[in-house]
């Protein structure tokens, strides 16, 4: 899932302080699971904002959509946003942008910082696992991502900074390449990393689109 | 000859190489680097010029390398993957070669969080292995990484680093093999203090036939103080300082600790001279350049060969 963290309250407060009616929009998918921007977090944030702006008379409305990354759900707000001066989104960066695209005349502000694609280690505890680089090498690396888990994103590690079994950046951070070695060694598959991995294709730095097989014609028709 | 650098000529002639190191200044202080070089000139075959080491901003390594050439000291231009993408790397390699630089050391680089700009974006477009491959391709095929032709190709003697002490130890010789396959001509290692471990690593490299394909220069850094030894043991990632080294330094009179450190270094160098598969030593006297003449003298590596 996409993991996010709520922004510091003062930052949120300063974004909305010049408006009279603010709609806080939650998202019921990833950010709800990671306790950053679901309906419960919308409620909590609005309670804090109401308290902070009591004297200023700012009104805060609340709506939580199933997904802000889908126009179908954003359409549910079509009849509501006119009553507000600005929108405060608690979705991930994708959802916030899609909300802004749906309502281009309304200022849209982010109430969370989108952190990473990660996993649930425990309630309230998440770890990054994927950088969405678009060139998955997990087959070669025994299911441990060198792009995400190695602080230098090395494709031919481990570097000389391996500190026993941890990364040079911190003793709490395991060395990805140590883990890759252990995993492949245990599976008798070290041959996977005996070969040199060639330079990676980082052309993921331009905005990307995915059209699944079978949907090309439909997309073409929509664009024409 | 691949590049014809002095280092390559020394090694090819079968001499025991002795290389040094100089850190560029934290500013445009040309005199400070010239001052350091005075102690190195004639006492080493070439000097490594570090590239923003520990991720602290310094004068660029290629620029400081040119100052070395002006001072009559052959540079080994260090390049890390942290600060440049493949475009800037290739451009700097061409520029360095155009200015007479003939040796390069290809490194990953310390993580940016250690330096004075921890908020910076680490590049790591290539890793050190891929950098070695790229320099070899530029030199041997006359081609950029993209495959396009280079009109005058940079003839560079390609260096790489190895840390025989970092875990997993069993993998280290295989990583060395990868660097050799990528195109490394010479290897300089992390500072050696654990002699049994380096002996084992060299034995493995000999067994795999790697030492016939690459010149290996173990790194030697004399301990200046007990504090330095303890710091390196506990604080420097990937450094392996056995307790015996610290005990030995503690066992001498306070005023003799630095001298004992040099003694240990000289004993290491004496052993390396006799070790099959070792082609020289890389001396890294951290901010102790003025001691290089004495260390070189006591290690019996003078005079340096004229090749």
XYZ file of C-alpha atoms in Angstrom:
531
model
C 0.000 0.000 0.000
C 0.888 3.660 -0.199
C 1.957 4.909 3.209
C 1.558 8.529 4.282
C 2.031 10.625 7.408
C -0.028 13.590 8.467
C 1.751 16.893 8.058
C 2.660 18.887 11.179
C -0.432 20.676 12.434
C 1.096 24.156 12.143
C 1.793 23.606 8.469
C -1.816 22.540 7.844
C -3.110 25.452 9.874
C -1.139 28.011 7.891
C -2.398 26.573 4.583
C -6.063 27.029 5.406
C -5.987 30.099 7.650
C -7.124 32.525 4.923
C -10.324 30.648 4.038
C -13.772 30.645 5.576
C -15.114 27.212 4.588
C -12.792 24.271 4.263
C -13.698 20.751 3.158
C -11.403 18.073 4.569
C -11.436 15.100 2.200
C -10.299 11.694 3.434
C -9.523 8.618 1.387
C -10.770 5.176 2.377
C -8.037 3.054 0.864
C -4.255 3.016 1.504
C -4.048 6.077 3.747
C -6.955 4.774 5.825
C -5.187 1.445 6.366
C -1.997 3.175 7.456
C -3.915 5.471 9.816
C -3.000 8.725 8.058
C -6.007 9.916 6.077
C -9.149 7.815 6.525
C -12.466 8.971 7.977
C -11.173 8.675 11.524
C -8.156 10.850 10.794
C -10.411 13.407 9.019
C -12.491 13.617 12.175
C -9.430 14.054 14.393
C -7.908 16.717 12.158
C -11.162 18.668 11.947
C -11.528 18.583 15.727
C -8.046 20.068 16.083
C -8.745 22.670 13.387
C -12.067 23.657 14.941
C -10.327 24.204 18.216
C -7.520 26.230 16.657
C -9.828 28.448 14.557
C -12.695 28.786 17.037
C -12.252 32.567 17.232
C -11.820 32.994 13.474
C -15.095 31.327 12.611
C -13.694 28.992 9.973
C -15.997 26.088 9.178
C -14.655 22.652 8.442
C -16.669 20.085 6.531
C -15.754 16.396 6.255
C -16.085 13.850 3.448
C -14.260 10.568 3.004
C -14.315 8.956 -0.417
C -13.541 5.321 -1.102
C -10.652 6.362 -3.342
C -9.404 9.770 -4.413
C -7.383 8.222 -7.234
C -10.570 7.410 -9.156
C -12.821 9.983 -10.897
C -15.848 7.789 -10.250
C -15.550 8.411 -6.532
C -14.464 12.034 -6.880
C -17.740 12.652 -8.730
C -19.515 12.203 -5.392
C -18.186 15.642 -4.422
C -19.428 17.439 -7.534
C -22.475 18.899 -5.805
C -20.701 19.686 -2.572
C -17.501 21.579 -3.306
C -19.228 24.777 -4.381
C -20.072 25.468 -0.755
C -16.374 25.526 0.178
C -13.495 27.952 -0.425
C -10.807 25.291 -0.460
C -10.224 21.555 -0.177
C -7.863 19.890 2.273
C -7.030 16.405 1.049
C -5.781 13.622 3.257
C -5.138 11.252 0.341
C -1.756 10.304 -1.068
C -0.082 12.561 -3.614
C -1.896 10.816 -6.463
C -5.298 11.353 -4.870
C -4.577 14.990 -4.034
C -3.634 15.722 -7.638
C -6.671 13.947 -9.019
C -8.898 15.902 -6.654
C -7.277 19.138 -7.826
C -7.793 18.074 -11.429
C -11.481 17.360 -10.797
C -12.024 20.785 -9.212
C -9.548 23.075 -10.963
C -11.168 26.258 -9.605
C -10.697 25.301 -5.968
C -7.412 25.569 -4.093
C -6.452 22.052 -2.945
C -4.029 21.563 -0.057
C -2.239 18.416 1.111
C -2.754 17.435 4.746
C -0.366 14.474 4.519
C 3.118 13.761 3.241
C 3.088 10.699 1.010
C 5.939 8.555 2.263
C 6.356 5.325 0.334
C 4.988 2.046 -0.997
C 5.322 -0.297 1.916
C 4.086 -3.036 4.165
C 2.401 -3.322 7.510
C 4.889 -4.505 10.149
C 2.401 -4.006 12.987
C -0.435 -1.615 13.836
C 0.916 1.848 13.071
C 4.293 0.510 11.921
C 5.171 0.449 8.242
C 8.277 -0.166 6.181
C 9.157 0.905 2.678
C 9.561 -1.954 0.228
C 9.245 -0.637 -3.313
C 10.339 2.473 -5.229
C 8.206 1.654 -8.271
C 11.334 1.887 -10.428
C 9.606 0.056 -13.256
C 12.442 -2.462 -13.777
C 11.855 -5.154 -11.173
C 14.981 -7.184 -10.343
C 13.544 -9.198 -7.447
C 14.038 -12.449 -9.371
C 17.793 -11.847 -9.411
C 18.037 -10.594 -5.836
C 16.129 -13.280 -3.984
C 13.074 -11.114 -3.351
C 14.957 -8.271 -1.615
C 14.840 -4.950 -3.465
C 18.276 -3.361 -3.891
C 16.788 -0.134 -5.223
C 14.682 0.415 -2.096
C 16.523 -1.409 0.664
C 20.100 -0.421 -0.256
C 20.794 3.203 0.698
C 22.852 3.573 -2.476
C 20.523 1.512 -4.686
C 23.467 -0.643 -5.733
C 22.927 -3.374 -8.298
C 26.235 -5.096 -7.510
C 26.582 -4.877 -3.746
C 27.334 -5.038 -0.949
C 29.550 -1.974 -0.779
C 32.523 -1.706 1.554
C 30.422 0.125 4.121
C 28.579 -2.992 5.245
C 28.836 -2.805 8.996
C 28.736 -6.441 10.067
C 25.204 -7.139 8.814
C 23.878 -3.598 8.826
C 24.057 -0.670 6.463
C 26.649 2.072 6.931
C 23.873 4.633 7.386
C 22.574 3.080 10.618
C 23.014 -0.048 12.685
C 19.194 -0.450 12.734
C 19.107 -0.662 8.951
C 19.981 -4.114 7.637
C 22.351 -4.249 4.664
C 20.151 -5.168 1.695
C 22.982 -6.951 -0.070
C 23.840 -8.941 3.025
C 20.210 -10.110 3.047
C 20.320 -10.814 -0.679
C 23.468 -12.884 -0.191
C 21.937 -14.822 2.729
C 18.683 -15.490 0.894
C 20.334 -16.658 -2.326
C 22.985 -18.618 -0.473
C 20.268 -20.453 1.450
C 18.502 -21.271 -1.805
C 21.713 -22.360 -3.512
C 21.233 -19.584 -6.081
C 24.325 -17.394 -5.645
C 24.967 -17.735 -9.372
C 22.226 -15.101 -9.762
C 24.567 -12.394 -8.491
C 27.896 -13.725 -9.778
C 27.173 -11.982 -13.067
C 27.518 -8.206 -13.268
C 24.231 -6.329 -13.343
C 24.411 -3.775 -16.151
C 23.489 -0.101 -15.649
C 19.832 0.304 -14.799
C 17.272 2.064 -16.966
C 16.219 5.053 -14.864
C 13.944 6.518 -17.517
C 11.232 6.227 -14.876
C 12.047 9.857 -14.133
C 9.579 11.010 -16.743
C 5.856 10.700 -15.928
C 4.666 7.193 -16.726
C 1.445 5.635 -17.928
C 0.314 2.027 -17.987
C -2.292 0.682 -20.401
C -3.052 -2.965 -19.759
C -3.282 -5.327 -22.730
C -6.706 -5.222 -24.322
C -7.413 -1.614 -23.298
C -5.373 0.171 -25.957
C -8.313 0.785 -28.295
C -10.482 2.100 -25.516
C -7.774 4.574 -24.464
C -7.280 5.653 -28.055
C -10.981 6.321 -28.408
C -11.069 8.327 -25.191
C -8.139 10.465 -26.317
C -9.605 11.241 -29.727
C 50.194 -0.754 -21.959
C 46.602 0.212 -21.363
C 47.172 3.776 -20.278
C 50.910 4.138 -19.777
C 50.556 5.777 -16.383
C 53.542 5.681 -14.070
C 51.658 3.303 -11.802
C 51.016 0.945 -14.683
C 54.688 1.091 -15.726
C 55.876 0.426 -12.160
C 53.577 -2.567 -11.790
C 54.246 -3.924 -15.256
C 57.996 -3.808 -14.604
C 57.399 -5.979 -11.550
C 58.252 -3.382 -8.923
C 56.445 -3.321 -5.590
C 54.215 -0.277 -5.970
C 53.850 2.312 -3.223
C 50.978 4.766 -3.550
C 49.811 7.625 -1.373
C 46.768 9.757 -0.843
C 45.849 13.402 -0.587
C 42.526 14.966 0.384
C 41.637 18.158 -1.524
C 41.057 21.264 0.597
C 37.728 22.524 1.954
C 38.087 25.620 -0.155
C 40.138 26.867 -3.048
C 43.351 26.716 -1.028
C 45.821 25.623 -3.662
C 48.776 26.110 -1.345
C 47.530 23.571 1.193
C 47.441 20.831 -1.419
C 50.828 21.893 -2.813
C 52.225 21.729 0.716
C 50.916 18.176 1.222
C 52.303 17.089 -2.135
C 55.829 18.204 -1.171
C 55.926 15.364 1.344
C 54.663 12.831 -1.169
C 56.732 13.740 -4.229
C 59.390 11.137 -4.938
C 58.261 8.970 -2.025
C 55.234 7.394 -3.720
C 54.478 6.314 -7.302
C 51.212 8.207 -7.414
C 48.655 9.761 -5.093
C 44.953 9.070 -4.819
C 42.979 12.287 -4.925
C 39.831 11.732 -2.922
C 36.417 12.729 -4.238
C 34.419 14.621 -1.605
C 35.376 11.979 0.944
C 32.851 11.287 3.708
C 30.477 13.340 1.545
C 32.024 16.650 2.677
C 32.294 19.235 -0.059
C 35.884 19.759 -1.147
C 37.740 20.971 -4.213
C 36.769 18.593 -7.018
C 39.035 15.598 -7.366
C 39.822 16.176 -11.049
C 40.812 19.783 -10.351
C 43.053 18.739 -7.457
C 44.467 15.986 -9.690
C 45.571 18.635 -12.187
C 47.387 20.456 -9.388
C 49.178 17.168 -8.650
C 50.321 16.974 -12.260
C 51.575 20.572 -12.052
C 53.582 19.590 -8.969
C 55.110 16.554 -10.688
C 53.115 13.957 -8.749
C 51.020 11.444 -10.663
C 47.379 11.504 -9.534
C 44.863 8.722 -9.170
C 41.592 10.534 -9.835
C 38.935 9.110 -7.530
C 35.374 9.181 -8.776
C 32.353 8.263 -6.665
C 28.909 7.329 -7.932
C 27.162 9.466 -5.333
C 27.475 12.878 -6.977
C 27.292 12.399 -10.742
C 25.088 10.648 -13.233
C 26.508 8.751 -16.214
C 26.505 11.881 -18.363
C 28.597 13.914 -15.928
C 30.852 10.926 -15.221
C 31.747 10.420 -18.859
C 32.239 14.146 -19.344
C 34.611 14.300 -16.356
C 36.524 11.230 -17.551
C 37.117 12.890 -20.915
C 38.088 16.160 -19.261
C 40.412 14.435 -16.816
C 42.130 12.529 -19.611
C 42.468 15.691 -21.680
C 44.382 17.246 -18.775
C 46.804 14.333 -18.479
C 45.105 12.205 -15.840
C 45.852 8.524 -16.503
C 44.649 6.660 -13.392
C 41.162 6.480 -11.942
C 39.685 4.823 -8.887
C 36.025 3.900 -9.317
C 34.045 3.968 -6.062
C 30.461 3.906 -4.824
C 31.168 6.701 -2.341
C 30.183 7.249 1.269
C 26.490 7.895 1.710
C 25.560 11.592 1.544
C 24.051 11.473 5.041
C 27.575 11.395 6.530
C 28.587 14.701 5.043
C 27.813 18.370 5.429
C 24.850 18.261 3.019
C 22.820 15.298 4.273
C 19.696 16.649 2.525
C 21.287 16.245 -0.902
C 20.013 13.790 -3.468
C 22.388 10.861 -3.823
C 22.738 10.084 -7.514
C 23.949 6.459 -7.735
C 22.878 6.321 -11.369
C 25.615 3.700 -11.773
C 27.283 1.647 -9.069
C 31.044 1.191 -8.820
C 30.935 -2.047 -10.823
C 29.070 -0.377 -13.665
C 31.429 2.627 -13.516
C 34.415 0.303 -13.997
C 32.662 -1.277 -16.999
C 31.921 2.119 -18.455
C 35.525 3.368 -18.198
C 36.745 0.148 -19.805
C 34.262 0.493 -22.628
C 35.348 4.094 -23.218
C 39.009 3.071 -23.218
C 38.980 -0.274 -25.029
C 36.077 0.129 -27.426
C 36.183 3.897 -27.799
C 32.487 4.050 -27.067
C 30.246 5.884 -24.670
C 27.952 3.825 -22.468
C 25.194 4.568 -24.985
C 27.262 2.892 -27.700
C 28.089 6.087 -29.594
C 31.669 6.551 -30.802
C 34.224 8.654 -28.914
C 36.607 10.475 -31.235
C 39.682 10.402 -28.961
C 39.256 7.713 -26.345
C 40.448 8.221 -22.785
C 43.238 5.785 -21.938
C 42.807 5.281 -18.250
C 44.404 2.719 -15.916
C 41.346 1.515 -14.058
C 41.371 1.153 -10.295
C 38.740 -0.239 -7.976
C 38.365 -0.659 -4.257
C 37.849 -3.781 -2.210
C 37.013 -4.249 1.415
C 38.012 -7.791 2.371
C 36.723 -7.241 5.908
C 33.080 -6.364 5.360
C 30.473 -9.076 5.761
C 29.720 -11.489 4.264
C 33.409 -12.419 4.118
C 32.795 -15.450 1.849
C 31.304 -13.153 -0.772
C 34.214 -10.686 -0.826
C 36.451 -12.622 -3.174
C 33.530 -13.095 -5.562
C 32.879 -9.379 -5.542
C 36.569 -8.905 -6.338
C 36.114 -11.347 -9.221
C 33.209 -9.243 -10.477
C 35.347 -6.103 -10.382
C 38.096 -7.874 -12.306
C 35.557 -9.093 -14.863
C 34.182 -5.550 -15.098
C 37.649 -4.339 -16.075
C 39.617 -3.284 -12.994
C 43.377 -3.186 -13.622
C 44.321 -2.568 -10.003
C 42.688 -2.817 -6.612
C 43.298 -0.728 -3.527
C 41.813 -2.135 -0.344
C 40.285 -0.733 2.791
C 42.880 -0.113 5.552
C 44.211 -3.449 6.714
C 44.617 -4.247 10.403
C 43.350 -7.817 10.482
C 46.268 -9.674 8.929
C 44.867 -13.230 9.166
C 41.801 -12.111 7.247
C 43.701 -10.417 4.429
C 45.981 -13.453 4.132
C 42.911 -15.646 3.693
C 41.350 -13.256 1.161
C 44.562 -13.113 -0.889
C 44.829 -16.902 -0.743
C 41.306 -17.174 -2.152
C 42.143 -14.592 -4.839
C 45.290 -16.545 -5.746
C 43.305 -19.799 -5.918
C 40.752 -18.227 -8.242
C 43.506 -16.888 -10.494
C 42.446 -13.299 -9.850
C 45.873 -12.051 -8.823
C 47.168 -12.919 -12.276
C 44.627 -10.563 -13.776
C 44.696 -7.639 -11.366
C 47.293 -5.853 -9.240
C 46.289 -5.807 -5.582
C 47.534 -3.049 -3.273
C 46.392 -3.472 0.336
C 45.649 -0.247 2.192
C 47.859 0.703 5.122
C 47.076 3.495 7.572
C 49.404 3.899 10.534
C 47.609 4.444 13.834
C 48.526 7.830 15.271
C 46.974 7.281 18.680
C 44.999 4.846 20.815
C 41.973 7.111 20.361
C 42.213 6.806 16.606
C 42.452 3.014 16.848
C 39.404 2.829 19.101
C 37.460 5.197 16.868
C 38.252 3.157 13.786
C 37.317 -0.038 15.585
C 33.919 1.127 16.785
C 32.816 4.006 14.577
C 33.997 3.430 10.999
C 31.689 1.101 9.056
C 33.434 -1.777 7.359
C 36.658 -1.300 9.349
C 38.132 -4.302 11.142
C 40.571 -3.374 13.930
C 41.447 -6.402 16.090
C 41.861 -5.843 19.841
C 45.519 -6.902 19.592
C 46.319 -3.716 17.663
C 44.836 -1.566 20.442
C 46.567 -3.648 23.139
C 49.883 -3.280 21.364
C 49.510 0.511 21.197
C 48.485 0.579 24.869
C 51.562 -1.453 25.759
C 54.072 1.247 24.873
C 55.007 4.538 26.510
C 52.510 7.324 25.702
C 55.095 9.239 23.696
C 55.871 6.150 21.629
C 52.329 5.297 20.495
C 52.600 6.985 17.083
C 55.990 5.375 16.571
C 54.480 1.985 17.419
C 51.737 2.677 14.867
C 54.374 3.243 12.190
C 56.186 0.107 13.331
C 53.010 -1.949 12.844
C 52.521 -0.425 9.389
C 56.124 -1.230 8.421
C 55.738 -4.824 9.578
C 52.613 -5.122 7.438
C 54.395 -3.677 4.412
C 57.327 -6.065 4.955
C 54.932 -9.009 4.925
C 53.029 -7.738 1.879
C 56.307 -7.470 -0.053
C 56.790 -11.194 0.438
C 53.187 -12.222 -0.223
C 52.305 -13.906 -3.486
C 49.493 -12.032 -5.175
C 50.228 -8.636 -3.637
C 51.684 -6.075 -6.014
C 52.207 -3.092 -3.745
C 50.833 -1.053 -0.886
C 48.505 1.914 -0.738
C 49.502 4.196 2.135
C 46.698 6.360 3.515
C 48.228 8.602 6.161
C 45.090 10.476 7.207
C 46.173 14.116 7.677
C 49.703 12.874 8.308
C 51.240 13.557 4.919
C 54.385 15.050 6.458
C 55.204 11.637 7.928
C 55.209 9.911 4.521
C 58.952 10.369 3.890
C 59.796 8.785 7.260
C 57.290 5.943 6.807
C 58.547 5.234 3.278
C 62.119 5.241 4.530
C 61.400 2.936 7.448
C 59.300 0.619 5.266
C 62.262 0.226 2.930
C 60.387 1.265 -0.203
C 62.828 4.020 -1.198
C 64.072 5.032 -3.634
C 61.036 4.732 -5.875
C 61.851 3.152 -9.237
C 62.314 5.363 -12.298
C 60.304 3.783 -15.059
